PDB file of C-alpha atoms and ligand atoms in Angstrom:
ATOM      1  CA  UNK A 175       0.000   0.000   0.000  1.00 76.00           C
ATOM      2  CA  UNK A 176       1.322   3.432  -0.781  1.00 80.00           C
ATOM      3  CA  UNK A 177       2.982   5.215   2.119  1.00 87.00           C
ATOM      4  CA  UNK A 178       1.363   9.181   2.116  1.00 84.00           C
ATOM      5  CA  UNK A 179       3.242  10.052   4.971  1.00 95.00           C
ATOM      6  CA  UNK A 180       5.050  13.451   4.260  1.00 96.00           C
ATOM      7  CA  UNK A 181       7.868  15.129   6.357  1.00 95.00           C
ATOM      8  CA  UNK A 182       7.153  18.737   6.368  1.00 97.00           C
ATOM      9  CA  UNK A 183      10.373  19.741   7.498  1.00 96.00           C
ATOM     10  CA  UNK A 184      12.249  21.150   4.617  1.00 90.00           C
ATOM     11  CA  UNK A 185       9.023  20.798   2.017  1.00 97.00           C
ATOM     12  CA  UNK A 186       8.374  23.477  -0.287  1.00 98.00           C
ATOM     13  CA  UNK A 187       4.821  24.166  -0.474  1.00 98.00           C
ATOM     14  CA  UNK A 188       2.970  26.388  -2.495  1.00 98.00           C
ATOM     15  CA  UNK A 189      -0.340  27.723  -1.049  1.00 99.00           C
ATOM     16  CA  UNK A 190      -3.404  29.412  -3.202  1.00 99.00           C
ATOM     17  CA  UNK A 191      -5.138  32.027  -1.022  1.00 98.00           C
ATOM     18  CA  UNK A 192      -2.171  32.652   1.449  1.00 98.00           C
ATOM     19  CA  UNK A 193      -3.003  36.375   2.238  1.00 98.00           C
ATOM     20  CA  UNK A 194      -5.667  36.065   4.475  1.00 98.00           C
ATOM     21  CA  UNK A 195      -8.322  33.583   6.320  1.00 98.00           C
ATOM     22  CA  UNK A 196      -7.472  29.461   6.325  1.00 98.00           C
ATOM     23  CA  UNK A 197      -4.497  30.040   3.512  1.00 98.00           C
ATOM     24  CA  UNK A 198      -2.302  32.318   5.578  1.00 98.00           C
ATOM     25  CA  UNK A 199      -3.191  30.221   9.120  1.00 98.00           C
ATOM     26  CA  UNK A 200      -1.603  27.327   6.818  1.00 98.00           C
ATOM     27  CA  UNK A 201       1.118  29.059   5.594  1.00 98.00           C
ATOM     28  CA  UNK A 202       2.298  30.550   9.401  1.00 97.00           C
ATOM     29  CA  UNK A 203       1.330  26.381  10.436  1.00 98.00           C
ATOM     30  CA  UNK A 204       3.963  24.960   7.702  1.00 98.00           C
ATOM     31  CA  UNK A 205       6.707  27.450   8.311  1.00 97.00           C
ATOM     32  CA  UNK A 206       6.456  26.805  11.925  1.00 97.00           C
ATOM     33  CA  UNK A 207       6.644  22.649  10.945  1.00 97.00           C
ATOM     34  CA  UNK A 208      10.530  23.827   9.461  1.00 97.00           C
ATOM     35  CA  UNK A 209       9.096  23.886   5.394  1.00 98.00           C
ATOM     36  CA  UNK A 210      12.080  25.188   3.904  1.00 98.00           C
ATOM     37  CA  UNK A 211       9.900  27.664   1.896  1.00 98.00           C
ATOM     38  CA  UNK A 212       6.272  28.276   1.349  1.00 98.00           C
ATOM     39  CA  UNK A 213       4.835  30.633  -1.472  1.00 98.00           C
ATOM     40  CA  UNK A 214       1.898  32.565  -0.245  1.00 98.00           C
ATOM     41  CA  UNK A 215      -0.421  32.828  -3.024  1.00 98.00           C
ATOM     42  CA  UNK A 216      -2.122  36.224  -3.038  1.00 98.00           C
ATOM     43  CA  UNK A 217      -3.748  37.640  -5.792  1.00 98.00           C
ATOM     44  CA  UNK A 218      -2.256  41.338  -4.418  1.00 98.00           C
ATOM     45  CA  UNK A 219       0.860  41.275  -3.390  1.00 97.00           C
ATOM     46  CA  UNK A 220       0.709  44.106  -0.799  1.00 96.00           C
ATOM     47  CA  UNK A 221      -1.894  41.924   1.066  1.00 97.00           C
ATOM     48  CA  UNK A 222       1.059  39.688   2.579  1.00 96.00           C
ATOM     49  CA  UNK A 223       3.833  41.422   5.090  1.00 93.00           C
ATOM     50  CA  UNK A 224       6.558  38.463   4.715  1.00 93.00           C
ATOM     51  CA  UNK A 225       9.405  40.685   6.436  1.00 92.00           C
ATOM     52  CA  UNK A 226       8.554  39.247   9.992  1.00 92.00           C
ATOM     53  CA  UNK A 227      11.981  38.128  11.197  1.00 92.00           C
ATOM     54  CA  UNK A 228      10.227  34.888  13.033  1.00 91.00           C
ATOM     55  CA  UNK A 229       9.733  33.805   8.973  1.00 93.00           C
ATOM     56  CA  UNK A 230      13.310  33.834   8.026  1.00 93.00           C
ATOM     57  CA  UNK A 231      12.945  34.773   4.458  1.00 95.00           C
ATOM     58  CA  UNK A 232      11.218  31.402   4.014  1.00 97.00           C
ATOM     59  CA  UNK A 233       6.925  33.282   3.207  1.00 98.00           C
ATOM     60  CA  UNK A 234       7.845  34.349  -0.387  1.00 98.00           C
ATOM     61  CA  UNK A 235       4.453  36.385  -1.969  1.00 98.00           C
ATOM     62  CA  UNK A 236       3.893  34.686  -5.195  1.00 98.00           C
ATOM     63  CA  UNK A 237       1.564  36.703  -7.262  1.00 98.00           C
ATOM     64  CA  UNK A 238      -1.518  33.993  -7.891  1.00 98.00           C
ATOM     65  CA  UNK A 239      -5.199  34.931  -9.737  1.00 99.00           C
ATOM     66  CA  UNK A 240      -6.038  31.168 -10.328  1.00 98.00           C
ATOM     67  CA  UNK A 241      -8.494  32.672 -13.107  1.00 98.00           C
ATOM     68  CA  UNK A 242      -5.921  34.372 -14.660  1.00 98.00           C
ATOM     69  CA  UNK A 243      -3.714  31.623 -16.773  1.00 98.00           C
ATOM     70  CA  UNK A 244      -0.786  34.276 -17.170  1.00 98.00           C
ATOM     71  CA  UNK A 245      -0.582  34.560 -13.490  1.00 98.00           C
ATOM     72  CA  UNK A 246      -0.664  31.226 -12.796  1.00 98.00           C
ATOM     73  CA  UNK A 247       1.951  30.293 -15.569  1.00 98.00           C
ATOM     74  CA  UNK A 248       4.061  32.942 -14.089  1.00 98.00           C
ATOM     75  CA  UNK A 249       3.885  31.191 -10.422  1.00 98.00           C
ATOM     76  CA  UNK A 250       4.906  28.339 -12.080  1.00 98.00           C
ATOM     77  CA  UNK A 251       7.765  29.568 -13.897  1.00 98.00           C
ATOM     78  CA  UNK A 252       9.080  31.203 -10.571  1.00 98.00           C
ATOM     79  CA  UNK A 253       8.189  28.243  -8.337  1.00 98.00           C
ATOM     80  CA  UNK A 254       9.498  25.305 -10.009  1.00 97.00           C
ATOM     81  CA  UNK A 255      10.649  23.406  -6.699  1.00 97.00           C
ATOM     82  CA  UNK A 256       7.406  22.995  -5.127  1.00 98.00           C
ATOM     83  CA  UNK A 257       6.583  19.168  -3.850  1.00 96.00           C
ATOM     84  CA  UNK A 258       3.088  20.355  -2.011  1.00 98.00           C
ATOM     85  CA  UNK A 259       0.524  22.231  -3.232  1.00 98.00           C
ATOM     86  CA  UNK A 260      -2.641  23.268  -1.371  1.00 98.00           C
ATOM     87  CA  UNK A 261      -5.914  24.060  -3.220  1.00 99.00           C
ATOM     88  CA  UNK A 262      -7.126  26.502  -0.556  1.00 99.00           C
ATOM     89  CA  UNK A 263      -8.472  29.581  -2.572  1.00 99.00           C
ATOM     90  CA  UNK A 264     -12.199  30.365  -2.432  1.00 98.00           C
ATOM     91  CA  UNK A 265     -15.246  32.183  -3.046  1.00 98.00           C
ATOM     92  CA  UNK A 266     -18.701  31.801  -1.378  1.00 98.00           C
ATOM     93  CA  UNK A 267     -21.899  33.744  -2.068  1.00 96.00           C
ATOM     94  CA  UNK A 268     -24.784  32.792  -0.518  1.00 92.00           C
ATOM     95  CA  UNK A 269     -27.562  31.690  -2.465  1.00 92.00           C
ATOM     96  CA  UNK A 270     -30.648  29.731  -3.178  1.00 94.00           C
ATOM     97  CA  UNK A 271     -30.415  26.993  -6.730  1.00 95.00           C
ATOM     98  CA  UNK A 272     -34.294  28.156  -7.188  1.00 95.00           C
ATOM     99  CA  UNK A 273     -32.690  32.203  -6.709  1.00 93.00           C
ATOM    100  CA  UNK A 274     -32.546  33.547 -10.517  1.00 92.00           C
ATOM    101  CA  UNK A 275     -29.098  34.496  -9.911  1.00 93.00           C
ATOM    102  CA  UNK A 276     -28.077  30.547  -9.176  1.00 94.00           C
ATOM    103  CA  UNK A 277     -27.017  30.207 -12.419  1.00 96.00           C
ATOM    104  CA  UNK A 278     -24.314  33.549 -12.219  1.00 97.00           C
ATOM    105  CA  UNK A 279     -23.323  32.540  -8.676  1.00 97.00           C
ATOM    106  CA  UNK A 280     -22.534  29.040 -10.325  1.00 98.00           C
ATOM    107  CA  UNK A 281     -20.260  29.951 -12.975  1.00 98.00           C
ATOM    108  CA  UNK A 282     -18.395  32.558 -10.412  1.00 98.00           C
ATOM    109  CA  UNK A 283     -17.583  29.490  -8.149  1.00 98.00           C
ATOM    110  CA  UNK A 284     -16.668  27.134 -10.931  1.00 98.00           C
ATOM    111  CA  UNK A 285     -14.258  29.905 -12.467  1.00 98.00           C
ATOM    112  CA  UNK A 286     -12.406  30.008  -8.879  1.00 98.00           C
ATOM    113  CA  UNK A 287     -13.559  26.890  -7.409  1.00 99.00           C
ATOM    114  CA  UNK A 288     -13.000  23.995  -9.608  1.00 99.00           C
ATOM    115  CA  UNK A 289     -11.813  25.524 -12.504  1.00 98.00           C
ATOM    116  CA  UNK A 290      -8.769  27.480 -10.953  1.00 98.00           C
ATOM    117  CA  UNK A 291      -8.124  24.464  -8.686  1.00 99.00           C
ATOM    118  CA  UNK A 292      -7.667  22.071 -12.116  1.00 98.00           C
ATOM    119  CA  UNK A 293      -5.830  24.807 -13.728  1.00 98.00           C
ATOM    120  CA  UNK A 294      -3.509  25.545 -10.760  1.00 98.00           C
ATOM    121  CA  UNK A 295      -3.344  21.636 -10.163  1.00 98.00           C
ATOM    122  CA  UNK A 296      -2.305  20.836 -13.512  1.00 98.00           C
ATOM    123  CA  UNK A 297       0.323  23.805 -13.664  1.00 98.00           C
ATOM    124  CA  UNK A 298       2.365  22.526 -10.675  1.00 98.00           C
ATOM    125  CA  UNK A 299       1.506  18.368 -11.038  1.00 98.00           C
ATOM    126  CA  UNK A 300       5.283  17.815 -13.298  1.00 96.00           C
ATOM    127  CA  UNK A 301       6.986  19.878 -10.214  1.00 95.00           C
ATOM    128  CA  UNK A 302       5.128  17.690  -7.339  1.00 97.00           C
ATOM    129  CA  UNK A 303       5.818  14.363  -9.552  1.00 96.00           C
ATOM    130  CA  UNK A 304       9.891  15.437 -10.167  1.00 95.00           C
ATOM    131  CA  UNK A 305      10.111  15.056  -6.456  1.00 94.00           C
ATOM    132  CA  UNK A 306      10.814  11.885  -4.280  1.00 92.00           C
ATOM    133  CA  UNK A 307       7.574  12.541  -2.532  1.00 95.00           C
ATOM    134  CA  UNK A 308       4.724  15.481  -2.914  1.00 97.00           C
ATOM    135  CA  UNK A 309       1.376  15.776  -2.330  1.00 98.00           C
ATOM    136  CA  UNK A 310      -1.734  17.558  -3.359  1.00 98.00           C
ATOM    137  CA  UNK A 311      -4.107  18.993  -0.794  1.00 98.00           C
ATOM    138  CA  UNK A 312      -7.923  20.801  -2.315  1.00 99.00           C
ATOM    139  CA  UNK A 313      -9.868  22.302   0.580  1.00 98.00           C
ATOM    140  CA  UNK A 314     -13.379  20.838  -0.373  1.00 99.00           C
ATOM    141  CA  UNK A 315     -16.340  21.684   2.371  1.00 98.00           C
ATOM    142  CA  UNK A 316     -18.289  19.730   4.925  1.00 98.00           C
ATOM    143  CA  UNK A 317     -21.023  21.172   1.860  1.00 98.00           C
ATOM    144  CA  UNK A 318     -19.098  19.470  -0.972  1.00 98.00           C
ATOM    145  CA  UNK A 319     -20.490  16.088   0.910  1.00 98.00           C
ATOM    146  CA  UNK A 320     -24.369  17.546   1.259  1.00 98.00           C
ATOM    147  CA  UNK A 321     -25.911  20.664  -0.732  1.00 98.00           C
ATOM    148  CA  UNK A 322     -26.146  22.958   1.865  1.00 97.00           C
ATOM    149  CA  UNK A 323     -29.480  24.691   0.155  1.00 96.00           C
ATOM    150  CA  UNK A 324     -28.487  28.226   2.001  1.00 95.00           C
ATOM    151  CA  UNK A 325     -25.249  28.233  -0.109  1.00 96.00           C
ATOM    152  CA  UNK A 326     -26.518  25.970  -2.978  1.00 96.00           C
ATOM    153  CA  UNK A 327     -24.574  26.821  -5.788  1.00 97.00           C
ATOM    154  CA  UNK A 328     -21.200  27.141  -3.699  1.00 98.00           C
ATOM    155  CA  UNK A 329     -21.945  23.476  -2.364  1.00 98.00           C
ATOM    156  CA  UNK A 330     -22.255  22.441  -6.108  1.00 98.00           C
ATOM    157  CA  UNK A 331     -18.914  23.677  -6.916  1.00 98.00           C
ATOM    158  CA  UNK A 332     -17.426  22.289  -3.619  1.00 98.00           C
ATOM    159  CA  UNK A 333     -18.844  18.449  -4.779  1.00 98.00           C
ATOM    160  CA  UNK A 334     -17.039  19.161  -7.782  1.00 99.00           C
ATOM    161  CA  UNK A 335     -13.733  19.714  -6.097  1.00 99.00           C
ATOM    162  CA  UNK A 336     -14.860  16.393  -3.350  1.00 98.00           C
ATOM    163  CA  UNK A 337     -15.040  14.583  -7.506  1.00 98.00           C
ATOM    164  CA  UNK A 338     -11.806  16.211  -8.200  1.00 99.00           C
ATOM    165  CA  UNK A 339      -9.671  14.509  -5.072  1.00 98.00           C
ATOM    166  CA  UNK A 340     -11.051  11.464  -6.143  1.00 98.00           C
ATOM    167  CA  UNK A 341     -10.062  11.187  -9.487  1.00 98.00           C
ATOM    168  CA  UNK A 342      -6.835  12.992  -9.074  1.00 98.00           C
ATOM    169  CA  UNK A 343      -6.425  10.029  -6.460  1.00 98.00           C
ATOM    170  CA  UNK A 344      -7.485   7.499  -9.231  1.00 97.00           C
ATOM    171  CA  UNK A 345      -4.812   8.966 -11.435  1.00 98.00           C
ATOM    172  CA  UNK A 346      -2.382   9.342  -9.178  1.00 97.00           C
ATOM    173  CA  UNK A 347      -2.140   5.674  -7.170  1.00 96.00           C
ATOM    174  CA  UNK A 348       1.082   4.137  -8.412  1.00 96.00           C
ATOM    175  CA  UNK A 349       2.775   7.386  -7.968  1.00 96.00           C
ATOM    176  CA  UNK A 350       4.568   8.872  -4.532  1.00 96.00           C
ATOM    177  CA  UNK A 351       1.748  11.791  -4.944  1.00 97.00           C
ATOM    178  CA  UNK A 352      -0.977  11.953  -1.612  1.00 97.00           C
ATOM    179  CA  UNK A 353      -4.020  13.332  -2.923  1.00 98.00           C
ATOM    180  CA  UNK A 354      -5.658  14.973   0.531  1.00 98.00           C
ATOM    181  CA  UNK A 355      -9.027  16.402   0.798  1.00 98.00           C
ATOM    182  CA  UNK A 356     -10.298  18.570   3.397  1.00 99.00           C
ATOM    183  CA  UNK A 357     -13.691  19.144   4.465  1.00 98.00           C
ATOM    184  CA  UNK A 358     -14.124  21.898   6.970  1.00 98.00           C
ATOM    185  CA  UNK A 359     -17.696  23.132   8.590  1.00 98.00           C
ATOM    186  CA  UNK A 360     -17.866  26.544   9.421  1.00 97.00           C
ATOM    187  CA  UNK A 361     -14.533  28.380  10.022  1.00 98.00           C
ATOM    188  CA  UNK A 362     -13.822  31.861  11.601  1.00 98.00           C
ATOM    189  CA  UNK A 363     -12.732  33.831   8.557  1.00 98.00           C
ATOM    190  CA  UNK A 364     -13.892  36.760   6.287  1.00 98.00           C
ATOM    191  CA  UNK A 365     -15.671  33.771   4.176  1.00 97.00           C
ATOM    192  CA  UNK A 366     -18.139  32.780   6.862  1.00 96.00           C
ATOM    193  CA  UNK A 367     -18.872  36.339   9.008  1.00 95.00           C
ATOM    194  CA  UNK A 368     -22.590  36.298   8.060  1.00 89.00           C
ATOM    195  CA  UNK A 369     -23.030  32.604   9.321  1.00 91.00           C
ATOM    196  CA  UNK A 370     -24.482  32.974  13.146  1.00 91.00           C
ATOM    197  CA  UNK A 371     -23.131  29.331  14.471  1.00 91.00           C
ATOM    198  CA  UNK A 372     -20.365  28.140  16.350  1.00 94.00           C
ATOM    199  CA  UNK A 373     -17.117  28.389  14.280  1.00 97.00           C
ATOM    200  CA  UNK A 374     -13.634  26.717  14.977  1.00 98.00           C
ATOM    201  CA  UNK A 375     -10.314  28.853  13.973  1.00 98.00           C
ATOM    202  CA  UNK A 376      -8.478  28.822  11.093  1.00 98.00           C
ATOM    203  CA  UNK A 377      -5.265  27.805  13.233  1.00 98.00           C
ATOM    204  CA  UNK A 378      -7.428  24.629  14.284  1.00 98.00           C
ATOM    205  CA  UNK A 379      -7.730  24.005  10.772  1.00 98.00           C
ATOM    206  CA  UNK A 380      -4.204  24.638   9.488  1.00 98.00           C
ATOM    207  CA  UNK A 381      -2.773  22.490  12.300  1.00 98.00           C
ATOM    208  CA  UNK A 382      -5.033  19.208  11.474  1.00 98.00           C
ATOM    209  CA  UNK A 383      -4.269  19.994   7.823  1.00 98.00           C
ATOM    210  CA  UNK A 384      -0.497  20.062   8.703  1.00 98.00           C
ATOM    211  CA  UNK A 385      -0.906  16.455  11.149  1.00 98.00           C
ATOM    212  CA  UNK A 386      -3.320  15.178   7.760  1.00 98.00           C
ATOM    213  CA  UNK A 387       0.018  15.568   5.423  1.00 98.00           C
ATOM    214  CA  UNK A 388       2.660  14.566   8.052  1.00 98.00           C
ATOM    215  CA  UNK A 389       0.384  11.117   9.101  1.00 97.00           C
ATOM    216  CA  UNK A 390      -0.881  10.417   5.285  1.00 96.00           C
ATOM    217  CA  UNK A 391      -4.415  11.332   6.116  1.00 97.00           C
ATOM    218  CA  UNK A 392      -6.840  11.077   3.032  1.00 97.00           C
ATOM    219  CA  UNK A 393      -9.637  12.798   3.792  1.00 98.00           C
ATOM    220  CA  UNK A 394      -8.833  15.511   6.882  1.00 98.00           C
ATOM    221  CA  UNK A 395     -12.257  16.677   9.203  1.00 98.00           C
ATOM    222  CA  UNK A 396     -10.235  19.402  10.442  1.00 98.00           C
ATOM    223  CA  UNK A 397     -12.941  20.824  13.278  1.00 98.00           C
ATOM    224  CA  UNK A 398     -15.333  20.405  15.687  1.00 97.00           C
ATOM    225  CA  UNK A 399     -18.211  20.051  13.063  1.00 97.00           C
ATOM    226  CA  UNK A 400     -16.523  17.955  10.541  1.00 98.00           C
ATOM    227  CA  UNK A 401     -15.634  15.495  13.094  1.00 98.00           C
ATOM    228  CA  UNK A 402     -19.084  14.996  14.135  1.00 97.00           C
ATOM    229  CA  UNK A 403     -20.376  14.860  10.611  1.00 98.00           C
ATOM    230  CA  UNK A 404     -17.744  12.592   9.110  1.00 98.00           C
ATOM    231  CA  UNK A 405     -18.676   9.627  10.997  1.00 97.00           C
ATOM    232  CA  UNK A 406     -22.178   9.708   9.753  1.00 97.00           C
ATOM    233  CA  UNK A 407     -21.262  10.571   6.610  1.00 97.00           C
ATOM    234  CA  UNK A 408     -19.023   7.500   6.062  1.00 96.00           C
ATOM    235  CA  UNK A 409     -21.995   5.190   7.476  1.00 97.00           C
ATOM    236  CA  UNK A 410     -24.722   7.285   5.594  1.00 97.00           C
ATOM    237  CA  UNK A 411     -24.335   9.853   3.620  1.00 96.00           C
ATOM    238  CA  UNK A 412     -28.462   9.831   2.437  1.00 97.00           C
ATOM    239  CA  UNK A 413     -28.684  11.138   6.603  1.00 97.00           C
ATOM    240  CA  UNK A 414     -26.009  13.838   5.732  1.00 97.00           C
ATOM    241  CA  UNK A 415     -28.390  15.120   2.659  1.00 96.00           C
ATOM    242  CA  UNK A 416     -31.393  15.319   5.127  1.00 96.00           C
ATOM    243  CA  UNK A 417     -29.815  16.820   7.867  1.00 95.00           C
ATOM    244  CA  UNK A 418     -28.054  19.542   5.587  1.00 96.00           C
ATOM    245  CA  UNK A 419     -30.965  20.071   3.156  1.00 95.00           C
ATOM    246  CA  UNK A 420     -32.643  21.434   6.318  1.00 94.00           C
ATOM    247  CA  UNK A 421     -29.865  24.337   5.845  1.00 91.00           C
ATOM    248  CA  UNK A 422     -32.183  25.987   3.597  1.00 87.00           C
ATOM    249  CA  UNK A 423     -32.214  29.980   2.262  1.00 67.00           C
ATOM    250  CA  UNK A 424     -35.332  32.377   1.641  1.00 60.00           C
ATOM    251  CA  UNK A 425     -36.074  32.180  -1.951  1.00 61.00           C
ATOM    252  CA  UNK A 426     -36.994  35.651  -4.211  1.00 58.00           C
ATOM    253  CA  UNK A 427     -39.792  35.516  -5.675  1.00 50.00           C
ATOM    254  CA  UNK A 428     -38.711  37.044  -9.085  1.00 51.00           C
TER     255      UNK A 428
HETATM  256  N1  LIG B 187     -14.566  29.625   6.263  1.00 74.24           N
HETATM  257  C1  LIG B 187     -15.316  28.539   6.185  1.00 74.24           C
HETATM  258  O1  LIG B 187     -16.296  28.386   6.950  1.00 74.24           O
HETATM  259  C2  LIG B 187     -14.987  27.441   5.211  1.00 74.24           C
HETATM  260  C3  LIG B 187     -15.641  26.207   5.352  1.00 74.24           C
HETATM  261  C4  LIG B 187     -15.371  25.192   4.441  1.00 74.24           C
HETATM  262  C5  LIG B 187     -14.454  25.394   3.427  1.00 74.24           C
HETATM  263  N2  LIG B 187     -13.819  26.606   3.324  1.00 74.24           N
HETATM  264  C6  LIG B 187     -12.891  26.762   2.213  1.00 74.24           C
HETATM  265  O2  LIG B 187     -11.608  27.106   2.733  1.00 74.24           O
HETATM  266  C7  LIG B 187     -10.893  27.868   1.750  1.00 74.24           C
HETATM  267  C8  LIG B 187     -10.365  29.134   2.399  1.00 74.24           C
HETATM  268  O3  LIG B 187     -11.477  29.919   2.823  1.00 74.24           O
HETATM  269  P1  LIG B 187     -11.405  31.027   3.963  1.00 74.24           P
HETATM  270  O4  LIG B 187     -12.453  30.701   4.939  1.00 74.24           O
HETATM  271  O5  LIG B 187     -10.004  31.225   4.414  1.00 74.24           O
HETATM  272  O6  LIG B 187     -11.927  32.286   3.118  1.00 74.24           O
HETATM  273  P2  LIG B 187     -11.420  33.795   2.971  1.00 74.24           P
HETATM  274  O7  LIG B 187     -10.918  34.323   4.267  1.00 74.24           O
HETATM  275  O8  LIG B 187     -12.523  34.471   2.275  1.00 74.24           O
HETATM  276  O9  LIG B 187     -10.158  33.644   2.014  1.00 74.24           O
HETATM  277  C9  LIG B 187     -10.306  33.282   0.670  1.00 74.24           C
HETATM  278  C10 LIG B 187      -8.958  33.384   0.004  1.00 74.24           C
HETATM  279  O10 LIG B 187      -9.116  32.998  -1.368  1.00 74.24           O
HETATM  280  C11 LIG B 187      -8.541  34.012  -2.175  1.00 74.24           C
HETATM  281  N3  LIG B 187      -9.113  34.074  -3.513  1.00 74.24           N
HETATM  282  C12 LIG B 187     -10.390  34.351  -3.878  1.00 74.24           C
HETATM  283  N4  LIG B 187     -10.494  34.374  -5.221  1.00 74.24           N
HETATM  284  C13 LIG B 187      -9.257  34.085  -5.709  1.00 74.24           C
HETATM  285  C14 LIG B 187      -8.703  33.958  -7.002  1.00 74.24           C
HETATM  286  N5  LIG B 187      -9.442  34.158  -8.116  1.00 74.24           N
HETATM  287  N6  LIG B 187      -7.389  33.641  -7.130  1.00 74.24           N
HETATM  288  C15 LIG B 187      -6.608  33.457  -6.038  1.00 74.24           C
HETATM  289  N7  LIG B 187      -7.062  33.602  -4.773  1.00 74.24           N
HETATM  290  C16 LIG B 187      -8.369  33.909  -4.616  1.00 74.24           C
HETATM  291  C17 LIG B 187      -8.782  35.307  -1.394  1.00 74.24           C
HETATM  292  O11 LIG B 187      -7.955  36.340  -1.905  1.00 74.24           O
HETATM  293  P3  LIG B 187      -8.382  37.914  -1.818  1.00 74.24           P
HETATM  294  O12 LIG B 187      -8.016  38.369  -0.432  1.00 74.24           O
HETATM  295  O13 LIG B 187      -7.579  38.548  -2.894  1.00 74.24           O
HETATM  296  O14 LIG B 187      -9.864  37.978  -2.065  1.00 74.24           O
HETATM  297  C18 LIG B 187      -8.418  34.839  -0.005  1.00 74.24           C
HETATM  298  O15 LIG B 187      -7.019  34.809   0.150  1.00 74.24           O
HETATM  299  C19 LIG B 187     -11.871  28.116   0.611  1.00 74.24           C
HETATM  300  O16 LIG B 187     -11.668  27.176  -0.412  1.00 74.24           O
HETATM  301  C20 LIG B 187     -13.221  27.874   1.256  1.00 74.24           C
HETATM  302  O17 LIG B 187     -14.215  27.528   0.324  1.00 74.24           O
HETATM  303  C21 LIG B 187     -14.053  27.620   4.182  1.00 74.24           C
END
């Protein structure tokens, strides 16, 4: 069986979404694990301050649109020694699939999503396979496993990226390549201020993501939430559907 234990110590990781939210907690996690280097993914550059003397020169600001192919060819012309990439960037907009603007909201989080995660994914896959060992790590959602009906077209797009991690993992078996998937529930960031529930921190997050990678972990429930769903959703995922379709939006009438 393959062995998807990775040492993080000395990895060079490559992080989409590093300015801000889940992304940068991962990106302070790893460089605190000894990663030689990780590239903080930002589509502004001016959104990360890497000159903290606690990073060493080791956060390097990678300019990163993952809709924007010349920006992510240009990351991967400048980071060619990456072995792990993580799939972290984002976009959610709350919505209703019955809301006339469904059909927008879905093409906005397919662009970022799933698009921009197969795009990124396939711009860095001959730099992760070069290496002894790499891995690839997509950020799904506890909503990727259930449509959440109060963020409908966002969970559509995040059962894409669930599809994703298991083909890539299809592809991928008879190579030293982990495919990881993470499925968080709600997290304390800019993405999920409207939500009124409890919400674990994006440190909690980054560190299970960081023990998933280092203990070949497939599928990382990196939260209070997560763990509670993932045991019924591995004995029955129809109870998962029901319990999240009650998660349901007010629909316009237009
Ligand atoms: N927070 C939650 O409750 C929760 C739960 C489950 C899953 N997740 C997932 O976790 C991941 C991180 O979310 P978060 O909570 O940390 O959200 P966040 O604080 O809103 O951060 C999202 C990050 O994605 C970046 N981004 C958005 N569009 C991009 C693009 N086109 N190209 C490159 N980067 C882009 C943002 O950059 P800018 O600053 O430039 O906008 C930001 O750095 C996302 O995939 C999200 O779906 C979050």
């Amino acid at each position: 069986m393959k062995d998807l234990k990775l040492n993080l110590k000395d990895s060079v990781v490559l992080i989409s979404g590093a300015n801000r939210g889940i992304g940068n907690a991962i990106a302070l996690e790893l460089l605190a694990r000894g990663a030689k280097k990780v590239y903080a993914g930002t589509r502004d550059l001016g959104a990360i301050d890497a000159t903290e003397s606690s990073y060493e020169g080791k956060l390097v600001p990678l300019q990163l649109d993952v809709t924007d192919e010349a920006s992510i060819n240009n990351a991967a012309k400048l980071a060619t020694d990456v072995d792990i990439l993580i799939n972290n960037a984002g976009v959610l907009l709350g919505d209703s699939l019955l809301n006339s603007d469904s059909l927008n909201n879905l093409k906005i989080h397919f662009d970022v999503n799933v698009i921009g995660l197969m795009k990124l994914t396939q711009a860095f896959l001959p730099s992760i396979r070069s290496k002894a060992k790499g891995a690839i790590v997509s950020i799904s959602s506890l909503a990727g496993l259930g449509n959440m009906p109060v963020i409908g077209s966002y969970s559509v797009s995040k059962a894409a990226v669930h599809s994703i991690i298991q083909g890539l993992r299809g592809d991928l078996t008879n190579e030293s390549v982990a495919v990881i998937g993470v499925y968080p529930g709600p997290i304390d960031t800019e993405m999920a201020k409207g939500f009124e529930m409890d919400k674990d921190s994006p440190q909690a997050v980054a560190k299970s993501i960081a023990d998933g990678i280092e203990n070949g972990v497939e599928d990382v429930f990196p939260d209070q939430m997560s763990l509670q769903v993932e045991p019924l959703y591995m004995g029955n995922p129809k109870a998962v559907e029901t319990e999240f379709g009650m998660y349901v939006a007010p629909v316009n009438q237009d």
